[in-house]
Short mmCIF file of C-alpha atoms and ligand atoms in Angstrom, two decimals:
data_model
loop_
_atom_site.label_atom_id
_atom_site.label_comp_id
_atom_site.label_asym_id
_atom_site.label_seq_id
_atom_site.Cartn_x
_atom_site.Cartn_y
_atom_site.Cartn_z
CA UNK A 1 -30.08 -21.75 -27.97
CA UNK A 2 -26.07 -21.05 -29.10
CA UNK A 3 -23.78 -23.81 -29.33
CA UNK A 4 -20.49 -23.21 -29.88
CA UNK A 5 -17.68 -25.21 -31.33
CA UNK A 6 -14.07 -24.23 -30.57
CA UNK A 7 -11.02 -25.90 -32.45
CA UNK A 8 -7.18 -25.38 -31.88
CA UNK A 9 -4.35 -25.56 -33.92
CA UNK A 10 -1.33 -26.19 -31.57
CA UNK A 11 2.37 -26.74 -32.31
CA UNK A 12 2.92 -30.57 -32.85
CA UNK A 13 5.33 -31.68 -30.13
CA UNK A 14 4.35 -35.57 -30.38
CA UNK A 15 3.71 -35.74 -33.93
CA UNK A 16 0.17 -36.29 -33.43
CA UNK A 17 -0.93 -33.07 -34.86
CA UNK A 18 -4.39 -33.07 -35.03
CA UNK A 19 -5.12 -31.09 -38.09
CA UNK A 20 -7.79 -28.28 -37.35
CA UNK A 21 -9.77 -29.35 -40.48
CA UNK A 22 -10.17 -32.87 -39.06
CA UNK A 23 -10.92 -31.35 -35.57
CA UNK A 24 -14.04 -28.92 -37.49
CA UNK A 25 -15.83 -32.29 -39.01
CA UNK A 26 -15.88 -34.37 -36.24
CA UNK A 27 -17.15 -31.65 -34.02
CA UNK A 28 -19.80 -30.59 -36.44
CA UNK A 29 -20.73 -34.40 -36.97
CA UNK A 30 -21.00 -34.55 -33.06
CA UNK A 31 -23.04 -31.23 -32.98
CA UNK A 32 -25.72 -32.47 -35.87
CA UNK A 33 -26.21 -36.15 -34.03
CA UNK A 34 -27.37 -34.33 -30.89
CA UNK A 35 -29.36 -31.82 -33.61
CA UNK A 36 -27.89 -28.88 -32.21
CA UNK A 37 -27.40 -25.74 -34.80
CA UNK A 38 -24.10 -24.35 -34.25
CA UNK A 39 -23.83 -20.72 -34.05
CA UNK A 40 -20.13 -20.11 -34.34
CA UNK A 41 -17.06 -21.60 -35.00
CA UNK A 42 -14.05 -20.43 -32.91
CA UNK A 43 -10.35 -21.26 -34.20
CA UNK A 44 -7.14 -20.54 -32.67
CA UNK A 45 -3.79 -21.08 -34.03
CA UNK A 46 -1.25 -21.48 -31.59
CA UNK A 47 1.79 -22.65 -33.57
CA UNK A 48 4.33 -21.21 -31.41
CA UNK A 49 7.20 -23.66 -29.52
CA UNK A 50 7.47 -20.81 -26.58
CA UNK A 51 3.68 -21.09 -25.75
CA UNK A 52 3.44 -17.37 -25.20
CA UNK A 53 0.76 -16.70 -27.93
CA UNK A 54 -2.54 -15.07 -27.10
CA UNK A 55 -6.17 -16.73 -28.14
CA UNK A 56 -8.48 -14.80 -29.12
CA UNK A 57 -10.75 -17.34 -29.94
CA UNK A 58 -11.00 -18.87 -26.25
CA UNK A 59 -11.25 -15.95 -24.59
CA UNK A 60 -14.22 -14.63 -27.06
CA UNK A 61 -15.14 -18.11 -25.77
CA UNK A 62 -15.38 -17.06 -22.50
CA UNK A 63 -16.88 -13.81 -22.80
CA UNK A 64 -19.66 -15.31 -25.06
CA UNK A 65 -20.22 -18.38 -21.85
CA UNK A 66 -20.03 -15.27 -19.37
CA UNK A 67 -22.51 -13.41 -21.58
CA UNK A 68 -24.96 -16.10 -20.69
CA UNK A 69 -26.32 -16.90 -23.97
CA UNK A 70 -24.78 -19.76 -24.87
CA UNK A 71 -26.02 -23.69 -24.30
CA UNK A 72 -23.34 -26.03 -24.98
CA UNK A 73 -19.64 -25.93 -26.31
CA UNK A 74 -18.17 -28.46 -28.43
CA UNK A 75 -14.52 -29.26 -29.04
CA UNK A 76 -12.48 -32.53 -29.81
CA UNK A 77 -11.14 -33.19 -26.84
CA UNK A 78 -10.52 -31.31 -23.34
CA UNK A 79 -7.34 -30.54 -23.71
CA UNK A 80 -7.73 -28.92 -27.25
CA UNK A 81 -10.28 -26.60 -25.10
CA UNK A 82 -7.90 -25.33 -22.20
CA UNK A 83 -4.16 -25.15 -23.09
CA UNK A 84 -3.09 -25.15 -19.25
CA UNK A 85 -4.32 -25.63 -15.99
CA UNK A 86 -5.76 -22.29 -15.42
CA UNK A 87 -7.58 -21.80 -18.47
CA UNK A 88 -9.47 -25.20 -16.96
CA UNK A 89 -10.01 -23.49 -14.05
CA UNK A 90 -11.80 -20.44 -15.72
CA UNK A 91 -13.81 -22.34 -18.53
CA UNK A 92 -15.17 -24.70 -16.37
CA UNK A 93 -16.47 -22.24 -13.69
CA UNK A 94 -17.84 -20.37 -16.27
CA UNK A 95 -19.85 -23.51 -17.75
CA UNK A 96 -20.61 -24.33 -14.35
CA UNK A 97 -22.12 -20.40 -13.26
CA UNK A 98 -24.13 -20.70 -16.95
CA UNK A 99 -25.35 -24.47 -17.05
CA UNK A 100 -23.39 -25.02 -20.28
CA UNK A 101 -22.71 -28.37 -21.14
CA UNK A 102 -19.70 -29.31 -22.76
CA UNK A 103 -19.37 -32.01 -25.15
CA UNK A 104 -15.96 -33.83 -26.41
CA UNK A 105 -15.45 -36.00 -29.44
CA UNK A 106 -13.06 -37.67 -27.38
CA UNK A 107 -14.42 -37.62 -24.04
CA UNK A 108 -17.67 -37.88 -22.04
CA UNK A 109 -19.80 -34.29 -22.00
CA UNK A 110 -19.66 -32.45 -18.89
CA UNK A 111 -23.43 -31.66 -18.63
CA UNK A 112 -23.84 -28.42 -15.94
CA UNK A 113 -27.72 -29.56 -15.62
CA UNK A 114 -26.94 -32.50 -13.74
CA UNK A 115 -25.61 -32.79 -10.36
CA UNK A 116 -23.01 -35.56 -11.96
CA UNK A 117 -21.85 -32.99 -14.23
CA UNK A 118 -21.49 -30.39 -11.93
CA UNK A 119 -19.56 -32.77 -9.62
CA UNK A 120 -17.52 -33.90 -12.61
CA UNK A 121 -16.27 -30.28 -13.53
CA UNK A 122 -15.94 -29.59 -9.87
CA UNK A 123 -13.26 -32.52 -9.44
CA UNK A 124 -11.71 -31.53 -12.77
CA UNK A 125 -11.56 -27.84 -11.76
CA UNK A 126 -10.25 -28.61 -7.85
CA UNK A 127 -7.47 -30.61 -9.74
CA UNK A 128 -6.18 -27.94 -11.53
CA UNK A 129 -6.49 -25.27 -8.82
CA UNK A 130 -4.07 -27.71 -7.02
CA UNK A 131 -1.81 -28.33 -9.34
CA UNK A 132 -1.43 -24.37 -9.95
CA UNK A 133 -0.81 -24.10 -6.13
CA UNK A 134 2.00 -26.47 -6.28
CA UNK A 135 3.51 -25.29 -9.07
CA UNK A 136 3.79 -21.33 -7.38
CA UNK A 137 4.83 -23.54 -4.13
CA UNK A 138 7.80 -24.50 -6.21
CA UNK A 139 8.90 -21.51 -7.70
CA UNK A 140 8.41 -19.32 -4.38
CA UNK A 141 11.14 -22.11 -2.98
CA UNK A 142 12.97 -21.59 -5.91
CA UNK A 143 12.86 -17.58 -6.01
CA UNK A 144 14.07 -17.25 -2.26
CA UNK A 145 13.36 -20.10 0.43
CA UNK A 146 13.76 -18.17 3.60
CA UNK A 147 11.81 -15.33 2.42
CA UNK A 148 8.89 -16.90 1.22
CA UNK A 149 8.85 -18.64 4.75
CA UNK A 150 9.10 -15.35 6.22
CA UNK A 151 11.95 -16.23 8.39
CA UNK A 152 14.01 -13.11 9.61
CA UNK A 153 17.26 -12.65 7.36
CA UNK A 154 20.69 -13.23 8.60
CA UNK A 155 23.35 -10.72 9.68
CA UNK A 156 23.40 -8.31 12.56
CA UNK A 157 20.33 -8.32 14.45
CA UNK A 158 18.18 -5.36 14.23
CA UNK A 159 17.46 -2.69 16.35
CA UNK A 160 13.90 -3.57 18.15
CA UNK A 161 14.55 -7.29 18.38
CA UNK A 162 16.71 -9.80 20.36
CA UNK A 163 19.19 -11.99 19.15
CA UNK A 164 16.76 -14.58 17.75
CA UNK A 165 15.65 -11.60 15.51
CA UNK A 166 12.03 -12.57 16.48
CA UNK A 167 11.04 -11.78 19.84
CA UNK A 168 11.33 -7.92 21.21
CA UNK A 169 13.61 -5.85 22.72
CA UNK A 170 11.51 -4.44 25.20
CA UNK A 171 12.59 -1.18 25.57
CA UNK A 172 13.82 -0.78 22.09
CA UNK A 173 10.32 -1.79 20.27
CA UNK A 174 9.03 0.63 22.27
CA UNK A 175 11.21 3.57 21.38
CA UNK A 176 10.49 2.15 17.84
CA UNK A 177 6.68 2.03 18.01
CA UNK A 178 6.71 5.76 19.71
CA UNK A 179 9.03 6.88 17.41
CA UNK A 180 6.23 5.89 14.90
CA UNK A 181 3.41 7.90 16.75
CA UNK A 182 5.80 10.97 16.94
CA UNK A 183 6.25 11.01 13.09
CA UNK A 184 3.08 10.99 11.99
CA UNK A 185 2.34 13.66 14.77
CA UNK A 186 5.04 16.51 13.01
CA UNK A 187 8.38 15.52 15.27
CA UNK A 188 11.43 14.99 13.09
CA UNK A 189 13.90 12.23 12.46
CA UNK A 190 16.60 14.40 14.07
CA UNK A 191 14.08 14.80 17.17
CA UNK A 192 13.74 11.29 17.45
CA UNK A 193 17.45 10.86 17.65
CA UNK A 194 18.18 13.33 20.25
CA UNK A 195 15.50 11.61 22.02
CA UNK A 196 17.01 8.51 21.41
CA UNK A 197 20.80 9.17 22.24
CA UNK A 198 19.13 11.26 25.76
CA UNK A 199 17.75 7.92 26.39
CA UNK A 200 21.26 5.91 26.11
CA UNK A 201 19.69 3.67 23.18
CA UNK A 202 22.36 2.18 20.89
CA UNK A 203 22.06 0.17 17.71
CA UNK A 204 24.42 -2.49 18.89
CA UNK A 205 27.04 -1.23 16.17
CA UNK A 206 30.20 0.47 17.13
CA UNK A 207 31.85 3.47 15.83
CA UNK A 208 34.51 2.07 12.78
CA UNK A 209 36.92 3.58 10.69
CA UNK A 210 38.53 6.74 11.41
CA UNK A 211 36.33 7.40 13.71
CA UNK A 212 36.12 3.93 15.16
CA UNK A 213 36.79 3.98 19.06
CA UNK A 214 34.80 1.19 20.18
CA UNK A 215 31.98 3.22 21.43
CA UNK A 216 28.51 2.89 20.25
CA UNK A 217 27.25 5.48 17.44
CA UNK A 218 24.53 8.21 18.41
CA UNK A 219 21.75 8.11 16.40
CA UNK A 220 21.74 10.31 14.15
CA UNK A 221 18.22 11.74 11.62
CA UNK A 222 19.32 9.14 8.83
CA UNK A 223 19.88 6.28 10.95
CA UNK A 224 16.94 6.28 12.61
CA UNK A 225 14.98 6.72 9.10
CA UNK A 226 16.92 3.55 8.27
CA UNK A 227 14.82 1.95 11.29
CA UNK A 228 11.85 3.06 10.53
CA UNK A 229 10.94 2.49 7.08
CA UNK A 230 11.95 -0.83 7.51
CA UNK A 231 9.35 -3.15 6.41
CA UNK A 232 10.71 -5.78 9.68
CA UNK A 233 8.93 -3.06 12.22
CA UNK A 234 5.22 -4.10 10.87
CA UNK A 235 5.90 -7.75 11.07
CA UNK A 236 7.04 -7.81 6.63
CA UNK A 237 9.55 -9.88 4.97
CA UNK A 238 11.54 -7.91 2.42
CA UNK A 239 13.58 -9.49 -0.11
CA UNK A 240 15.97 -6.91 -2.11
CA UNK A 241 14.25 -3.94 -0.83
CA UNK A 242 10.41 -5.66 -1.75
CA UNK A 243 8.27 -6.79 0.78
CA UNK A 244 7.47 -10.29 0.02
CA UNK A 245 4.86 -11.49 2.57
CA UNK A 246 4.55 -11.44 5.95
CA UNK A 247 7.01 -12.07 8.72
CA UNK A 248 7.64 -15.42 11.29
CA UNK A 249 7.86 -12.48 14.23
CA UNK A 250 5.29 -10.28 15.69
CA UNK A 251 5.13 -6.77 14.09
CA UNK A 252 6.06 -3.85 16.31
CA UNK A 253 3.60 -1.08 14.58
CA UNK A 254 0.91 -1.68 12.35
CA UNK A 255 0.58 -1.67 9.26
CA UNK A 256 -1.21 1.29 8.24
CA UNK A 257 1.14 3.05 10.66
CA UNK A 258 4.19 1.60 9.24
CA UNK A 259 2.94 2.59 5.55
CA UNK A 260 1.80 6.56 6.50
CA UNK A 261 4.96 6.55 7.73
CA UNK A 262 7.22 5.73 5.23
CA UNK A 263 4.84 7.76 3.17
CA UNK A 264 5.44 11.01 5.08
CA UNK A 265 8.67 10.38 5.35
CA UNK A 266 9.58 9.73 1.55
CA UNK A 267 7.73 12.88 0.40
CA UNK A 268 8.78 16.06 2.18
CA UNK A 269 5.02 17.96 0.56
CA UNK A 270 3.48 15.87 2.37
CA UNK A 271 4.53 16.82 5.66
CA UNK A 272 2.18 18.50 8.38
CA UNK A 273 4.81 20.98 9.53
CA UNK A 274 7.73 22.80 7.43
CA UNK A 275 11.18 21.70 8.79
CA UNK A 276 12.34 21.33 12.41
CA UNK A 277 12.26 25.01 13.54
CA UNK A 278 12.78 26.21 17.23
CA UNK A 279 10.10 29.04 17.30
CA UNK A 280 6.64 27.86 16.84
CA UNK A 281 5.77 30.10 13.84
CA UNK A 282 9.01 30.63 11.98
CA UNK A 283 7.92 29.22 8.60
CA UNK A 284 3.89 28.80 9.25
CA UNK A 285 3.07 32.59 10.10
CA UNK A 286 3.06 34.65 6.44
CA UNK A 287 3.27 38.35 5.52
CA UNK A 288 0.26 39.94 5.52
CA UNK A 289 1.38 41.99 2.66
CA UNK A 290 3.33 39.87 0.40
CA UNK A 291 2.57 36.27 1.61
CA UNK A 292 5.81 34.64 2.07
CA UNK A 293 6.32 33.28 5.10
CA UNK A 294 7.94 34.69 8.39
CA UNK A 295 11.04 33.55 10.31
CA UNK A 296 11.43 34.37 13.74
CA UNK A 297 14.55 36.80 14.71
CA UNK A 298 17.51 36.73 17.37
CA UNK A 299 15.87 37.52 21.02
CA UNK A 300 17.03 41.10 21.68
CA UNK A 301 19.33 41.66 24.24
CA UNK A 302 17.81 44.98 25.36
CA UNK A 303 14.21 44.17 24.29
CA UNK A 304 14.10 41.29 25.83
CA UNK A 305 11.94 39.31 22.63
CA UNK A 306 12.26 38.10 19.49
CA UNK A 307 9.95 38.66 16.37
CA UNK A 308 8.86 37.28 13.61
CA UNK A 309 9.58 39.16 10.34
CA UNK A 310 8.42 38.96 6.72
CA UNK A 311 11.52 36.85 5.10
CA UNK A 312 11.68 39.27 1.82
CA UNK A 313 11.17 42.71 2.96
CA UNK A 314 10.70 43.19 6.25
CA UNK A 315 6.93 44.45 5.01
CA UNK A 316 5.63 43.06 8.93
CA UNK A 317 7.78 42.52 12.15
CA UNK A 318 5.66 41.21 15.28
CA UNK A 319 6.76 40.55 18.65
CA UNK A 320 7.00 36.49 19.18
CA UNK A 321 5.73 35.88 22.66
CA UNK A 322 2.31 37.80 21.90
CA UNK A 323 1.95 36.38 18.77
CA UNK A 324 2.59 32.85 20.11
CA UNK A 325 0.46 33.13 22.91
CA UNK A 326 -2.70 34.29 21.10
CA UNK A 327 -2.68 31.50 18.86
CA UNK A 328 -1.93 29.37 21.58
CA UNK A 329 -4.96 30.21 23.38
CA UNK A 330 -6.98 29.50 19.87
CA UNK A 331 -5.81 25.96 19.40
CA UNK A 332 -6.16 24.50 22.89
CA UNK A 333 -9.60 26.33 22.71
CA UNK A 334 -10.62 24.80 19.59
CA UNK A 335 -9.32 21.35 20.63
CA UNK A 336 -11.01 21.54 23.69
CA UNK A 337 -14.64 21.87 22.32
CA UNK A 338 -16.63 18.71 22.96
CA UNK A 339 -17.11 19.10 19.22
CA UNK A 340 -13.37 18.58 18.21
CA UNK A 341 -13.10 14.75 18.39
CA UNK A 342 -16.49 14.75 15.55
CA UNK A 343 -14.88 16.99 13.73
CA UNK A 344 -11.81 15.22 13.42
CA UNK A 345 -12.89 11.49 12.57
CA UNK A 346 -16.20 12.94 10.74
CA UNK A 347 -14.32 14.96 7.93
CA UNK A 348 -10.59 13.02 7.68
CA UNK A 349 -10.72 9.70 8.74
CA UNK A 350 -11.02 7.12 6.72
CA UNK A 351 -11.95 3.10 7.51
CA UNK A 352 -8.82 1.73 7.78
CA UNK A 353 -9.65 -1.48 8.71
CA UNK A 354 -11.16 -1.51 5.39
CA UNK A 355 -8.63 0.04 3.69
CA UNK A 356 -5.84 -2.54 5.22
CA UNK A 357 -8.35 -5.40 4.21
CA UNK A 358 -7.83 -4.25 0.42
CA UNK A 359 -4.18 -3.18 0.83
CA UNK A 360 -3.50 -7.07 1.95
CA UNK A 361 -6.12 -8.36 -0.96
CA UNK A 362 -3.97 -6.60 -3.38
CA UNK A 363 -0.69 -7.11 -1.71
CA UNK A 364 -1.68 -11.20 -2.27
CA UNK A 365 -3.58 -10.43 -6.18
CA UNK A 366 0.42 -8.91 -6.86
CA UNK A 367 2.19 -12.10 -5.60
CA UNK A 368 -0.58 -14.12 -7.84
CA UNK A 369 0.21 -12.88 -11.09
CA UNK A 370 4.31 -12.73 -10.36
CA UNK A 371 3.66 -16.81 -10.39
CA UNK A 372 2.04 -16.17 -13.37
CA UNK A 373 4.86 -14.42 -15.17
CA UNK A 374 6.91 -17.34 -14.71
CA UNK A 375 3.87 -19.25 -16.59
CA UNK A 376 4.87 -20.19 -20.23
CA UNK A 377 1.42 -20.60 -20.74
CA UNK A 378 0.33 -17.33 -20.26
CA UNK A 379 1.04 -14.37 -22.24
CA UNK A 380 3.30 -11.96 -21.12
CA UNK A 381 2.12 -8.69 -21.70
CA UNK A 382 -1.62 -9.53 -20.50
CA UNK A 383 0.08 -9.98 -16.86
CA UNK A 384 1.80 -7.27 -16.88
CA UNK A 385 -1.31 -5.21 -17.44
CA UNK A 386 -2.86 -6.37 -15.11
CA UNK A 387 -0.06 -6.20 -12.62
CA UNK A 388 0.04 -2.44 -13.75
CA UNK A 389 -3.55 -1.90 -12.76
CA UNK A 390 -3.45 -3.60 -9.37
CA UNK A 391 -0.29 -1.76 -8.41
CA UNK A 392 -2.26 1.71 -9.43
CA UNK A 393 -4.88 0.78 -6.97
CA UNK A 394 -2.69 -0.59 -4.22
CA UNK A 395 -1.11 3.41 -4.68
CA UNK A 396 -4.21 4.83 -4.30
CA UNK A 397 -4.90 2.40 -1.04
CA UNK A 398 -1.69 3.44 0.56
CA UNK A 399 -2.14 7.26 0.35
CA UNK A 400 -5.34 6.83 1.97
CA UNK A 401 -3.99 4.61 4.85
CA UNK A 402 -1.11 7.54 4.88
CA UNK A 403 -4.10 10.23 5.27
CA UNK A 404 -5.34 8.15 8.27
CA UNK A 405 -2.10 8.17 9.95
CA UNK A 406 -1.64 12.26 9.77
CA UNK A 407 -4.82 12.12 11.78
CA UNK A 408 -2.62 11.25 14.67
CA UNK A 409 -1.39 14.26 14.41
CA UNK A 410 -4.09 16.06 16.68
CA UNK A 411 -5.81 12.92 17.93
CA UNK A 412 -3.20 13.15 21.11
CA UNK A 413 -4.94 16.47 21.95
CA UNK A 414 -8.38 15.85 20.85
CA UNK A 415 -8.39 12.87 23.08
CA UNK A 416 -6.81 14.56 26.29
CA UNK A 417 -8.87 15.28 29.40
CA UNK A 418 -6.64 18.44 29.20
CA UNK A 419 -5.51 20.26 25.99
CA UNK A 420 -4.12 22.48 27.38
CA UNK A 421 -1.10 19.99 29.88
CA UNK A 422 -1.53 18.05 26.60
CA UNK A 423 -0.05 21.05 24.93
CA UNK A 424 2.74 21.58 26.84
CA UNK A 425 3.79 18.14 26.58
CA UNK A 426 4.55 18.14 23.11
CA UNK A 427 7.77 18.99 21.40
CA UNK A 428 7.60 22.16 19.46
CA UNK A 429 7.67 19.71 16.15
CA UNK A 430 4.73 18.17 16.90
CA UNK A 431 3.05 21.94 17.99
CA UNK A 432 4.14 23.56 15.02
CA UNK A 433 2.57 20.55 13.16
CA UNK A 434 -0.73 20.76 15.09
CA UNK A 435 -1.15 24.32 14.06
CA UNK A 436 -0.18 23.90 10.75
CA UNK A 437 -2.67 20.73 10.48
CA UNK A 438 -5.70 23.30 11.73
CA UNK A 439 -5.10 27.23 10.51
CA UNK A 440 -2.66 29.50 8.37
CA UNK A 441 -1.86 32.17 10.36
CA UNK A 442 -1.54 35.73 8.43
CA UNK A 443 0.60 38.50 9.90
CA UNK A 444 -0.35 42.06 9.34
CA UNK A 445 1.45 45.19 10.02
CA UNK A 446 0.24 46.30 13.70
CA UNK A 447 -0.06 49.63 12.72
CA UNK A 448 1.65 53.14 13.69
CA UNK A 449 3.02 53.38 16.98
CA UNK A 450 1.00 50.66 18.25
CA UNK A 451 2.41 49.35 21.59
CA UNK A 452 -0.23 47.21 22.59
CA UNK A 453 -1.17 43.44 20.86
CA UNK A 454 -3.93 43.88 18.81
CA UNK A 455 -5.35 40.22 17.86
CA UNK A 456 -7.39 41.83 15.31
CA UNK A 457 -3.59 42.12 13.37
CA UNK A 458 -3.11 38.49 13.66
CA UNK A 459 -5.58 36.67 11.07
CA UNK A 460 -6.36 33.26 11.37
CA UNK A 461 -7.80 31.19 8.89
CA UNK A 462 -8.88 27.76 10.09
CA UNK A 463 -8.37 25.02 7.54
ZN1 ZN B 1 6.28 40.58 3.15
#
């Protein structure tokens, strides 16, 4: 049996203080009338005006109620137990999980053995709990109405959506959402665009300035990353460049996808493929002597080919086609094996259902303690720990989620009746990326006089 008393010196806004001495007797009176022994006394002197002063006291309070040992708590009266509303809140579940009563000199005990007293600290808990919800209700309105609301912003309306700024353009959420799918497979922003212009898609904006002629622009790579890591395409407010909650329209990707993709897209080592390139290999093959990687040459005029040569020293130069073709024929025949759609989810992808489920528990744990930093009552710097540690975490959830989307990258061929049509209807981004996603491929010298392709020459190591 451990009873407790707690006492608390505060700063005397009323002129009622209630010295701490006077607080210790009566409590210990109270304590030897019920013939409890009391095992410690907790003090904590909070003298401060701002309110911004930690307690040890209480919170070795709450570890010892947590801990499980202790019976009953005395103190004068509640509110010389819990400073603010959510310190209620997290004494009296605590006393409520443990069965420890609490007793007031000025007050009636909140005994946790009785269903009264468990209703009791119930009502008294629910109380505060709702008057902490109001109070962040407030100071959300306060911080930015129309974004806590998640109501679209003004000004021009956005590429993807219709004039209301909530309902879809049809054909332009589309372009948006494939655009998406294409990224995280290895295509490039400047792909997209040429894709986009070839389809006569315009922002809505017009050419201004000195080059202003009243026509639409073309899109060009950086515009169209402006669309797409725009947090308004997976159905997120943003408020200054920080998504604040979720949006009043229906998203156009998901989230996870939105997420990998701003991730692959803000971190060029992360990519699948190295830059746009027009040969499949230029940049992924390597020297077999050296180890740098090869670019691919001018097609000869009288030879008819082009090759791919060691960028330092010309130590290896190997006719293209043959070269492309053999490791062609690898990847659609490793992507065709009824074993390649195992192998895929098996070894890289993650639950991201789960994963999301976190991201958005997070996401909401974030929002939580920015109410609390507006919170006189609670100390700064403990906040912003714990802010720091959530926001580690929700890094480590979005790399993952980022993971999951690169394993688009060969799910399009994995999934195809035919790799091999499947192939040939990908851009030579997205190829290059699906080769670079499953092998290195190691050019060696093909020997003296040899005139024939030797795929012995051409090592491949799968990844
Ligand atoms: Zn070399």
């Amino acid at each position: 049996m451990s009873v407790q008393v707690y006492l608390r010196q505060s700063y005397d806004r009323h002129g009622d203080e209630l010295a701490v001495d006077r607080q210790r007797g009566d409590c210990l009176d109270l304590a030897a009338r019920r013939g409890w022994t009391v095992t410690d006394v907790l003090v904590d002197n909070d003298t401060s005006a701002s309110g911004k002063v930690a307690r040890p006291g209480f919170e070795t309070l709450l570890t010892a109620l947590a801990g499980g040992a202790v019976t009953a708590v005395v103190a004068w009266s509640l509110d010389r137990l819990t400073r603010n509303r959510r310190d209620t809140v997290r004494l009296i579940e605590t006393c409520a999980a443990h069965r420890v009563t609490i007793a007031l000199v000025r007050g009636s005990d909140i005994d946790m053995a009785t269903p009264a007293g468990r209703m009791t600290a119930d009502i008294l808990a629910s109380v505060a709990r709702h008057e902490i919800e109001q109070k962040s209700d407030r100071q959300t309105a306060a911080y930015s109405q129309s974004a806590a609301a998640g109501k679209p912003p003004a000004g021009p309306v956005p590429f993807g959506f219709t004039a209301d700024r909530v309902t879809h353009h049809p054909e332009q959420a589309e372009a948006i959402s494939e655009a998406y799918s294409a990224i995280l497979a290895g295509a490039s922003l400047a792909g997209v665009a040429r894709d986009w212009n070839a389809r006569g898609l315009t922002s809505g904006r017009v050419r201004t300035g000195a080059v202003g002629n009243g026509t639409p622009s073309r899109w060009s790579g950086e515009t169209v990353r402006k669309v797409l890591t725009h947090p308004r395409n997976a159905g997120l407010r943003s408020y200054r460049g920080t998504i604040v909650g979720p949006g009043t329209w229906p998203p156009i990707v998901a989230e996870e996808t939105y997420h990998a993709t701003v991730a692959l897209l803000g971190d060029p080592s992360r990519r699948v493929a190295p830059p746009s390139a027009r040969r499949l290999l230029s940049g992924i093959a390597v020297c077999g002597v050296c180890g740098v990687p090869c670019n691919a040459g001018r097609t000869m005029p009288r030879a008819g080919y082009f090759s791919y040569r060691c960028r330092t020293a010309g130590h290896v130069a190997r006719r293209g086609d043959d070269v492309d073709e053999y490791v062609i024929a690898l990847v659609i025949e490793r992507l065709s094996r009824p074993d390649a759609a195992e192998l895929l989810h098996d070894r890289d992808k993650p639950d991201t259902e789960a994963l999301r489920a976190r991201e958005l528990t997070l996401r909401a744990r974030l929002d939580e303690l920015g109410t609390m930093l507006a919170d006189p009552d609670i100390p700064t710097a403990t906040v912003r720990a714990a802010a720091a540690t959530v926001r580690g975490e929700l890094a480590e959830v979005t790399e993952a989620l980022a993971d999951a989307g690169r394993v688009s990258v060969l799910g399009p061929l994995v999934d195809a009746d035919d790799v091999a049509q499947a192939w040939d209807g990908l851009g030579t981004d997205r190829q290059r990326a699906v080769i670079a996603t499953l092998m290195t491929v190691t050019l060696h010298p093909p020997g003296p006089g040899a005139r024939k392709f030797k795929p012995e020459t051409v090592q491949i190591d799968w990844r």
